[in-house]
Short mmCIF file of C-alpha atoms in Angstrom, two decimals:
data_model
loop_
_atom_site.label_atom_id
_atom_site.label_comp_id
_atom_site.label_asym_id
_atom_site.label_seq_id
_atom_site.Cartn_x
_atom_site.Cartn_y
_atom_site.Cartn_z
CA MET W 182 15.72 -0.76 18.83
CA ASN W 183 18.64 1.68 19.10
CA SER W 184 21.10 -0.96 17.89
CA LEU W 185 18.87 -1.62 14.88
CA ILE W 186 18.78 2.10 14.14
CA ASP W 187 22.56 2.24 14.15
CA LYS W 188 22.67 -0.81 11.90
CA TYR W 189 20.07 0.15 9.32
CA ASN W 190 20.11 3.96 9.26
CA ILE W 191 21.80 4.29 5.87
CA PRO W 192 21.08 6.36 2.74
CA GLY W 193 18.27 4.84 0.69
CA PRO W 194 15.45 5.61 -1.77
CA ARG W 195 11.79 6.20 -0.87
CA TYR W 196 10.76 3.95 -3.79
CA THR W 197 8.08 5.98 -5.47
CA SER W 198 9.49 4.18 -8.52
CA TYR W 199 11.78 1.35 -9.52
CA PRO W 200 14.33 1.87 -10.89
CA THR W 201 14.84 5.02 -8.83
CA VAL W 202 15.67 8.19 -10.75
CA PRO W 203 19.47 8.09 -10.17
CA TYR W 204 19.56 4.65 -11.80
CA TRP W 205 17.58 5.41 -14.91
CA ASP W 206 19.41 4.23 -18.03
CA GLU W 207 19.15 7.20 -20.36
CA SER W 208 21.16 5.47 -23.08
CA THR W 209 18.15 3.36 -24.09
CA PHE W 210 15.60 6.16 -23.73
CA SER W 211 14.24 8.52 -26.36
CA PRO W 212 11.09 10.64 -26.67
CA GLU W 213 9.88 8.36 -29.47
CA LYS W 214 10.29 5.23 -27.35
CA TRP W 215 8.49 7.03 -24.53
CA LYS W 216 5.53 7.78 -26.80
CA GLU W 217 5.40 4.14 -27.88
CA THR W 218 5.08 2.96 -24.26
CA VAL W 219 2.40 5.58 -23.57
CA ILE W 220 0.33 4.36 -26.51
CA ARG W 221 0.79 0.72 -25.46
CA SER W 222 -0.19 1.38 -21.87
CA PHE W 223 -3.16 3.52 -22.87
CA HIS W 224 -4.53 0.77 -25.11
CA GLU W 225 -4.07 -1.86 -22.39
CA SER W 226 -5.65 0.04 -19.53
CA ASN W 227 -7.83 2.99 -20.52
CA ALA W 228 -11.08 1.10 -21.04
CA GLU W 229 -10.90 -0.64 -17.66
CA GLU W 230 -9.07 1.41 -15.05
CA GLY W 231 -8.55 4.72 -16.83
CA ILE W 232 -5.52 7.01 -16.48
CA SER W 233 -4.01 9.37 -13.93
CA ILE W 234 -2.81 12.92 -14.45
CA TYR W 235 -0.33 14.73 -12.23
CA ILE W 236 0.02 18.48 -12.78
CA HIS W 237 3.09 20.18 -11.36
CA LEU W 238 2.39 23.79 -10.37
CA PRO W 239 5.86 25.01 -9.38
CA PHE W 240 5.42 28.55 -8.09
CA CYS W 241 5.82 29.54 -4.43
CA GLU W 242 5.90 33.02 -2.92
CA ALA W 243 8.60 32.07 -0.40
CA LEU W 244 11.26 29.38 -0.09
CA CYS W 245 10.69 26.78 2.63
CA THR W 246 14.18 25.66 3.53
CA PHE W 247 13.23 22.04 4.28
CA CYS W 248 11.79 21.50 0.79
CA ALA W 249 13.45 19.29 -1.83
CA CYS W 250 10.82 19.83 -4.56
CA HIS W 251 11.34 21.54 -7.91
CA LYS W 252 9.90 25.03 -7.56
CA ARG W 253 10.18 28.64 -8.70
CA ILE W 254 10.07 31.41 -6.09
CA THR W 255 8.19 34.51 -7.19
CA LYS W 256 5.54 36.95 -6.01
CA GLN W 257 4.63 37.87 -9.60
CA HIS W 258 1.25 36.27 -10.29
CA SER W 259 1.44 37.34 -13.92
CA VAL W 260 3.23 34.00 -14.47
CA GLU W 261 0.01 32.05 -13.84
CA ILE W 262 -1.83 32.27 -17.16
CA PRO W 263 1.17 31.68 -19.48
CA TYR W 264 2.21 28.64 -17.47
CA LEU W 265 -1.29 27.12 -17.42
CA GLU W 266 -1.65 27.70 -21.15
CA SER W 267 1.55 25.69 -21.63
CA VAL W 268 0.18 22.86 -19.49
CA LEU W 269 -2.94 22.66 -21.66
CA LYS W 270 -0.80 22.65 -24.80
CA GLU W 271 1.30 19.81 -23.38
CA TRP W 272 -1.87 17.84 -22.60
CA LYS W 273 -3.03 18.29 -26.21
CA LEU W 274 0.26 16.75 -27.37
CA TYR W 275 -0.59 13.64 -25.35
CA LEU W 276 -4.15 13.61 -26.64
CA GLU W 277 -2.74 13.30 -30.17
CA LEU W 278 -1.29 9.90 -29.15
CA PHE W 279 -4.65 8.49 -28.08
CA GLU W 280 -7.18 7.05 -30.52
CA GLU W 281 -10.07 7.38 -28.09
CA LYS W 282 -11.10 9.71 -25.30
CA PRO W 283 -9.12 9.11 -22.10
CA LYS W 284 -11.02 7.99 -19.02
CA LEU W 285 -9.73 10.08 -16.13
CA LYS W 286 -9.56 8.13 -12.87
CA GLU W 287 -7.08 10.12 -10.81
CA LEU W 288 -5.90 13.74 -10.86
CA HIS W 289 -3.50 15.45 -8.48
CA LEU W 290 -2.29 19.05 -8.31
CA GLY W 291 1.15 19.23 -6.70
CA GLY W 292 3.93 21.72 -6.39
CA GLY W 293 5.32 24.10 -5.59
CA THR W 294 2.16 25.62 -4.23
CA PRO W 295 -0.97 24.85 -6.28
CA THR W 296 -2.91 27.45 -4.29
CA PHE W 297 -0.45 30.10 -5.53
CA PHE W 298 -2.76 30.10 -8.55
CA SER W 299 -6.09 31.89 -8.35
CA PRO W 300 -9.28 29.80 -8.12
CA GLN W 301 -10.43 31.15 -11.49
CA ASN W 302 -7.19 30.24 -13.23
CA LEU W 303 -7.26 26.74 -11.75
CA LYS W 304 -10.85 26.39 -12.97
CA THR W 305 -9.80 27.43 -16.48
CA LEU W 306 -7.00 24.84 -16.46
CA LEU W 307 -9.16 21.99 -15.18
CA THR W 308 -12.12 22.81 -17.40
CA GLY W 309 -9.75 22.68 -20.37
CA ILE W 310 -8.71 19.17 -19.40
CA PHE W 311 -12.15 17.90 -18.41
CA GLU W 312 -13.55 18.91 -21.81
CA THR W 313 -11.24 16.34 -23.43
CA VAL W 314 -11.82 13.33 -21.15
CA GLU W 315 -14.46 11.01 -19.80
CA ILE W 316 -14.59 11.19 -16.01
CA ALA W 317 -14.38 7.70 -14.48
CA GLU W 318 -16.78 6.48 -11.83
CA ASP W 319 -15.66 7.55 -8.33
CA PRO W 320 -12.65 9.57 -9.50
CA GLU W 321 -9.84 10.50 -7.11
CA PHE W 322 -9.16 14.24 -7.48
CA SER W 323 -6.81 15.81 -4.93
CA PHE W 324 -4.61 18.85 -4.41
CA GLU W 325 -1.98 20.23 -2.06
CA GLY W 326 -3.01 23.38 -0.23
CA HIS W 327 -0.82 25.83 1.65
CA PRO W 328 -2.74 26.82 4.81
CA ASN W 329 -1.48 30.41 4.54
CA ASN W 330 -2.93 31.09 1.09
CA THR W 331 -5.69 28.52 0.53
CA THR W 332 -8.95 30.44 0.48
CA ARG W 333 -12.49 29.22 0.90
CA ASP W 334 -12.93 30.14 -2.77
CA HIS W 335 -10.09 27.74 -3.70
CA LEU W 336 -11.75 24.94 -1.75
CA GLN W 337 -15.24 25.60 -3.11
CA THR W 338 -14.10 26.02 -6.72
CA LEU W 339 -12.15 22.77 -6.71
CA TYR W 340 -14.91 20.92 -4.86
CA ASP W 341 -17.39 22.02 -7.53
CA LEU W 342 -15.00 20.55 -10.12
CA GLY W 343 -15.01 17.15 -8.41
CA PHE W 344 -12.17 17.38 -5.90
CA ARG W 345 -12.80 15.56 -2.64
CA ARG W 346 -9.30 15.29 -1.20
CA VAL W 347 -6.97 18.00 0.03
CA SER W 348 -3.62 17.79 1.78
CA PHE W 349 -2.37 20.65 3.95
CA GLY W 350 1.33 20.96 4.69
CA VAL W 351 1.67 21.52 8.44
CA GLN W 352 5.17 20.17 9.21
CA ASP W 353 5.46 21.47 12.82
CA TYR W 354 3.80 24.06 15.07
CA ASP W 355 6.91 24.97 17.10
CA PRO W 356 7.85 28.63 16.32
CA LYS W 357 11.59 27.86 16.51
CA VAL W 358 11.27 25.03 14.00
CA GLN W 359 9.04 27.13 11.74
CA LYS W 360 11.56 29.95 11.72
CA ALA W 361 14.42 27.58 10.81
CA ILE W 362 12.50 26.13 7.85
CA ASN W 363 11.02 29.52 6.86
CA ARG W 364 7.45 28.26 7.21
CA ILE W 365 5.70 30.57 9.65
CA GLN W 366 2.25 29.08 9.87
CA PRO W 367 -0.08 29.63 12.85
CA PHE W 368 -2.38 26.85 14.01
CA GLU W 369 -5.31 29.21 13.42
CA ASN W 370 -4.61 29.18 9.67
CA VAL W 371 -4.61 25.38 9.53
CA LYS W 372 -7.76 25.22 11.67
CA ALA W 373 -9.58 27.64 9.36
CA VAL W 374 -8.80 25.82 6.09
CA THR W 375 -9.49 22.40 7.62
CA GLU W 376 -12.88 23.49 8.93
CA TRP W 377 -13.76 25.18 5.61
CA ALA W 378 -12.90 21.96 3.75
CA ARG W 379 -15.02 19.89 6.10
CA GLU W 380 -17.98 22.30 5.86
CA ILE W 381 -17.80 22.26 2.05
CA GLY W 382 -17.85 18.47 1.97
CA TYR W 383 -14.30 17.19 1.45
CA ARG W 384 -14.11 13.62 2.68
CA GLY W 385 -10.35 13.12 2.52
CA ILE W 386 -8.60 15.85 4.50
CA SER W 387 -4.93 15.15 5.16
CA HIS W 388 -2.23 16.91 7.15
CA ASP W 389 1.48 16.47 6.44
CA LEU W 390 3.76 16.33 9.48
CA VAL W 391 7.54 16.03 9.30
CA PHE W 392 9.88 14.60 11.93
CA GLY W 393 13.63 15.21 12.04
CA LEU W 394 13.46 18.95 11.33
CA PRO W 395 16.03 21.38 12.78
CA HIS W 396 15.61 22.16 16.50
CA GLN W 397 12.78 19.64 16.73
CA THR W 398 12.30 17.99 20.13
CA TRP W 399 9.88 15.34 21.30
CA GLU W 400 8.02 17.97 23.32
CA ALA W 401 7.50 20.02 20.14
CA MET W 402 6.49 16.93 18.15
CA GLU W 403 4.00 15.84 20.80
CA TYR W 404 2.52 19.35 20.87
CA THR W 405 2.17 19.32 17.07
CA ILE W 406 0.44 15.93 17.06
CA ARG W 407 -1.95 16.87 19.86
CA LYS W 408 -2.83 20.16 18.14
CA THR W 409 -3.41 18.18 14.93
CA MET W 410 -5.77 15.88 16.82
CA GLU W 411 -7.96 18.85 17.69
CA LEU W 412 -8.77 18.97 13.97
CA LYS W 413 -8.88 15.17 13.45
CA PRO W 414 -7.88 14.97 9.75
CA ASP W 415 -8.95 11.79 7.93
CA ARG W 416 -5.37 10.84 7.22
CA LEU W 417 -1.83 11.91 8.06
CA ALA W 418 1.49 11.77 6.30
CA PHE W 419 4.21 11.47 8.95
CA TYR W 420 7.33 11.99 6.89
CA SER W 421 10.98 11.69 7.76
CA TYR W 422 12.76 14.91 6.83
CA ALA W 423 14.97 14.20 3.82
CA HIS W 424 18.17 16.17 4.30
CA VAL W 425 19.69 16.43 0.81
CA PRO W 426 21.44 19.84 0.72
CA TRP W 427 23.75 18.63 -2.07
CA VAL W 428 20.84 18.51 -4.53
CA LYS W 429 20.82 21.66 -6.64
CA GLY W 430 17.98 24.06 -5.91
CA VAL W 431 16.53 22.51 -2.76
CA GLY W 432 17.47 25.51 -0.63
CA GLN W 433 18.22 23.51 2.54
CA ARG W 434 20.44 26.24 3.91
CA GLY W 435 18.39 27.82 6.70
CA PHE W 436 20.17 25.82 9.40
CA ASP W 437 23.27 23.81 10.17
CA GLU W 438 23.42 20.01 10.20
CA ASN W 439 24.24 20.28 13.91
CA ASP W 440 20.72 21.69 14.39
CA LEU W 441 19.17 18.40 13.23
CA PRO W 442 18.15 15.69 15.72
CA SER W 443 20.63 12.84 16.01
CA GLY W 444 19.71 9.45 14.55
CA GLU W 445 18.58 8.24 17.96
CA GLU W 446 16.62 11.42 18.68
CA LYS W 447 14.97 11.29 15.25
CA ARG W 448 14.02 7.67 15.75
CA ARG W 449 12.35 8.57 19.04
CA LEU W 450 10.37 11.27 17.24
CA TYR W 451 9.07 8.58 14.89
CA GLU W 452 8.52 5.78 17.40
CA ASP W 453 6.84 7.92 20.07
CA GLY W 454 4.96 9.89 17.41
CA LYS W 455 3.69 6.69 15.83
CA LYS W 456 2.58 5.32 19.21
CA LEU W 457 0.77 8.54 20.04
CA LEU W 458 -1.00 8.57 16.67
CA GLN W 459 -2.12 4.97 17.16
CA ASP W 460 -3.29 5.71 20.69
CA LEU W 461 -5.38 8.52 19.18
CA GLY W 462 -7.08 6.17 16.71
CA TYR W 463 -4.88 6.32 13.61
CA ILE W 464 -3.84 3.16 11.78
CA GLU W 465 -0.47 2.86 10.05
CA VAL W 466 -0.89 2.40 6.30
CA GLY W 467 2.10 1.52 4.17
CA MET W 468 5.15 3.62 5.06
CA ASP W 469 4.91 7.09 6.66
CA HIS W 470 1.10 7.22 6.36
CA PHE W 471 -1.69 6.91 8.91
CA SER W 472 -5.44 7.11 8.53
CA LEU W 473 -8.67 6.73 10.42
CA GLU W 474 -10.53 3.49 9.82
CA HIS W 475 -13.19 5.07 7.59
CA ASP W 476 -10.68 6.60 5.18
CA ASP W 477 -10.21 5.14 1.70
CA LEU W 478 -6.46 4.75 2.27
CA TYR W 479 -7.03 2.24 5.06
CA GLN W 480 -9.84 0.54 3.17
CA SER W 481 -7.58 0.10 0.14
CA LEU W 482 -4.93 -1.45 2.40
CA ILE W 483 -7.21 -4.11 3.86
CA HIS W 484 -8.62 -4.89 0.39
CA LYS W 485 -5.06 -5.07 -1.02
CA LYS W 486 -5.65 -2.21 -3.45
CA LEU W 487 -3.12 0.25 -2.03
CA HIS W 488 -0.83 1.68 -4.71
CA ARG W 489 2.32 3.81 -4.68
CA ASN W 490 3.58 6.10 -7.42
CA PHE W 491 5.33 9.45 -7.77
CA MET W 492 2.41 11.07 -5.94
CA GLY W 493 3.00 8.76 -2.94
CA TYR W 494 0.38 6.32 -1.65
CA THR W 495 -2.98 6.29 -3.40
CA SER W 496 -6.15 4.29 -2.90
CA SER W 497 -6.56 3.61 -6.61
CA LYS W 498 -4.21 2.24 -9.25
CA THR W 499 -3.78 3.20 -12.88
CA GLN W 500 -1.21 1.78 -15.27
CA LEU W 501 -0.64 5.10 -17.03
CA MET W 502 0.12 8.34 -15.22
CA VAL W 503 0.78 11.42 -17.33
CA GLY W 504 2.81 14.14 -15.64
CA LEU W 505 2.19 17.66 -16.94
CA GLY W 506 4.24 20.75 -16.19
CA MET W 507 7.84 21.66 -15.49
CA SER W 508 9.83 18.74 -13.96
CA ALA W 509 6.74 16.48 -13.80
CA ILE W 510 7.40 12.73 -13.96
CA SER W 511 5.22 10.37 -16.00
CA ASP W 512 4.85 6.60 -15.67
CA SER W 513 3.57 4.27 -18.39
CA TRP W 514 4.49 1.17 -16.32
CA TYR W 515 6.90 0.21 -19.10
CA ALA W 516 8.83 3.47 -18.89
CA PHE W 517 9.37 6.64 -16.88
CA ALA W 518 9.91 10.12 -18.28
CA GLN W 519 10.69 13.45 -16.62
CA ASN W 520 10.04 16.88 -18.08
CA VAL W 521 12.64 19.62 -18.32
CA LYS W 522 13.31 21.38 -15.03
CA THR W 523 13.04 25.08 -15.88
CA VAL W 524 9.85 26.97 -16.66
CA GLU W 525 11.42 28.74 -19.65
CA GLU W 526 12.67 25.57 -21.36
CA TYR W 527 9.39 23.81 -20.62
CA GLN W 528 7.32 26.55 -22.23
CA LYS W 529 9.69 26.75 -25.20
CA MET W 530 9.49 23.03 -25.98
CA VAL W 531 5.70 22.97 -25.68
CA GLU W 532 5.44 25.96 -28.03
CA GLU W 533 7.56 24.00 -30.52
CA GLY W 534 5.07 21.13 -30.36
CA LYS W 535 7.38 18.78 -28.45
CA ILE W 536 6.44 16.67 -25.46
CA PRO W 537 8.96 18.27 -23.07
CA VAL W 538 10.67 15.18 -21.65
CA VAL W 539 14.37 15.53 -20.91
CA LYS W 540 15.23 12.08 -19.55
CA GLY W 541 13.69 8.74 -18.75
CA HIS W 542 14.07 5.01 -18.48
CA ILE W 543 12.69 2.06 -20.44
CA LEU W 544 12.07 -0.87 -18.09
CA ASP W 545 13.43 -4.25 -19.17
CA LYS W 546 12.02 -7.63 -18.10
CA GLU W 547 14.12 -7.72 -14.95
CA ASP W 548 13.10 -4.16 -14.00
CA LEU W 549 9.42 -5.05 -14.33
CA THR W 550 9.83 -8.08 -12.07
CA VAL W 551 11.78 -6.21 -9.39
CA ARG W 552 9.41 -3.26 -9.63
CA ARG W 553 6.43 -5.44 -8.85
CA HIS W 554 8.12 -6.98 -5.80
CA ILE W 555 9.23 -3.63 -4.40
CA LEU W 556 5.74 -2.21 -4.99
CA ASN W 557 4.24 -5.19 -3.13
CA LEU W 558 6.58 -4.63 -0.20
CA MET W 559 5.88 -0.90 -0.04
CA CYS W 560 2.10 -1.33 -0.28
CA GLN W 561 1.26 -4.73 1.19
CA LEU W 562 4.38 -5.36 3.32
CA GLU W 563 4.80 -8.72 1.62
CA THR W 564 5.56 -10.25 -1.75
CA THR W 565 5.41 -13.72 -3.31
CA PHE W 566 7.76 -15.24 -5.88
CA THR W 567 6.42 -17.68 -8.44
CA ASP W 568 9.91 -18.41 -9.76
CA LYS W 569 12.71 -16.64 -7.98
CA ASN W 570 15.28 -18.82 -9.76
CA SER W 571 14.56 -17.06 -13.04
CA PHE W 572 16.59 -14.17 -11.64
CA PRO W 573 19.50 -15.65 -9.66
CA GLU W 574 20.35 -12.29 -8.10
CA LEU W 575 16.96 -12.22 -6.41
CA GLU W 576 17.94 -15.46 -4.70
CA ASN W 577 20.97 -13.58 -3.39
CA ALA W 578 18.50 -11.06 -1.99
CA PHE W 579 16.95 -13.81 0.11
CA GLU W 580 20.37 -14.61 1.51
CA MET W 581 20.80 -10.95 2.48
CA LEU W 582 17.40 -11.00 4.15
CA GLU W 583 18.45 -13.75 6.54
CA GLU W 584 20.18 -11.13 8.69
CA MET W 585 16.96 -9.08 8.75
CA GLU W 586 15.06 -12.20 9.76
CA LYS W 587 17.43 -12.65 12.72
CA ASP W 588 16.63 -9.05 13.68
CA GLU W 589 12.89 -9.91 13.44
CA LEU W 590 12.28 -7.37 10.68
CA VAL W 591 11.02 -9.92 8.14
CA GLU W 592 9.64 -13.43 7.99
CA ILE W 593 10.94 -15.59 5.15
CA TYR W 594 8.97 -18.52 3.75
CA ASP W 595 9.62 -20.72 0.73
CA ASN W 596 8.88 -18.16 -1.97
CA GLN W 597 7.50 -15.36 0.16
CA ILE W 598 8.72 -12.55 2.37
CA LYS W 599 6.65 -10.61 4.91
CA ILE W 600 7.67 -7.46 6.78
CA THR W 601 6.88 -7.77 10.47
CA GLU W 602 5.31 -5.10 12.66
CA LYS W 603 8.78 -4.44 14.07
CA GLY W 604 10.13 -4.19 10.54
CA ARG W 605 7.66 -1.55 9.30
CA ALA W 606 10.07 1.22 10.25
CA PHE W 607 12.70 -0.43 8.03
CA THR W 608 10.53 -0.98 4.95
CA ARG W 609 12.90 1.06 2.78
CA ASN W 610 15.81 -1.12 3.90
CA VAL W 611 13.94 -4.31 3.00
CA ALA W 612 13.09 -2.95 -0.44
CA MET W 613 16.74 -1.99 -1.00
CA VAL W 614 17.72 -5.66 -0.81
CA PHE W 615 15.85 -6.21 -4.08
CA ASP W 616 17.21 -3.10 -5.79
CA LEU W 617 19.44 -4.87 -8.29
CA ARG W 618 20.45 -1.72 -10.14
CA MET W 619 21.71 -0.09 -6.96
CA MET W 620 23.43 -3.31 -5.84
CA ARG W 621 25.38 -3.45 -9.09
CA ASN W 622 26.28 0.23 -9.08
CA LYS W 623 26.59 1.34 -5.48
CA PRO W 624 27.00 5.13 -5.39
CA GLU W 625 30.44 6.49 -4.59
CA THR W 626 28.88 9.64 -3.15
CA ARG W 627 25.69 10.07 -1.14
CA ILE W 628 22.61 10.55 -3.35
CA PHE W 629 19.73 9.56 -1.04
CA SER W 630 18.44 10.75 2.32
CA MET W 631 18.83 8.51 5.37
CA THR W 632 16.24 5.74 5.74
CA ILE W 633 15.54 6.67 9.36
#
């Protein structure tokens, strides 16, 4: 395995979209074209599957130095109401595009720290949205909670509004690691919020763990996993730390690169961590995710309904996902759009009655084909080609995969490719073979985290 790590541990995307953000063609994008794709997608899908909404709540009281998300650090909670009022105004701009009431299937609150906001303010925001939509049958409402500031009132308020899933960011329980990433978070805090959520009735409790953090050792990782097992969350995200200190604003400055585990050490964290999770009853789902057998994420995998978007893996699929808030990304299937990245500019554009997108990408026919194959690989670990000759460069991809087949990472059939159990750890590498935009324009400087 070590030789494979050396061979395939290269910079690569996580493929929450295709094309990936660095390869968006902004020359063909405009806000008007974006609106056209939103209207088209809404008409095609609303009546059947409904739509998704992602709300980006960017405020955090402290900077976690492992985080690569768009956020605003402040302890001033006076920012809450003005920001949420802007989110509701942005949503009304989207409502003007729709000729009928949206059917809301999926809603996620991400950040930042959603639980920075008070329960009452979150209720005001969500009530304002729910008044304008029809709630779909068995909706998927979820939020990200910080164990240090998620209160029982947060959990109860959101549960009463229909939320049944919550994800708590744990990362690691080792004090030395926590200090390096500026995330001091006692196990007792995580235990309290997890037990509150379970008592209230949440059926999808998730913990996020990260491997590859500064000063992290296998002993620390094993301790973190075993402590997590005391709480037995329904699902786990077991993420590889994405070290991207060159990206503006990520704040990855609380440690030196020499403090990070080597490629071989990091791989051991994943391999041994994965084995331990499986020994403890968790099943690997997609890439970086594990769940217990009863959880919807696993059930969606075996019924081939697993989906992946900018929110990560989900157990339900919608064609249209509207992203609200500063830096939020939207997906109409035919196009992507990202909002402006500062709170001030976001609020200004919304006040002016403009949907606050700053950049995006209109997918062409080739993009749509490649996107579907990469999505299949990321979610089902296989994909089938009805006519690979219609895109000659995809045939070249099969030639590139022959080396992976020799390494037993994939199995290649006539018009089909399957990722093997051994190849799961290299799913991103397999998907990269089909990334035609990256193949044509290989970056001169590093823009992605390492795949392993």
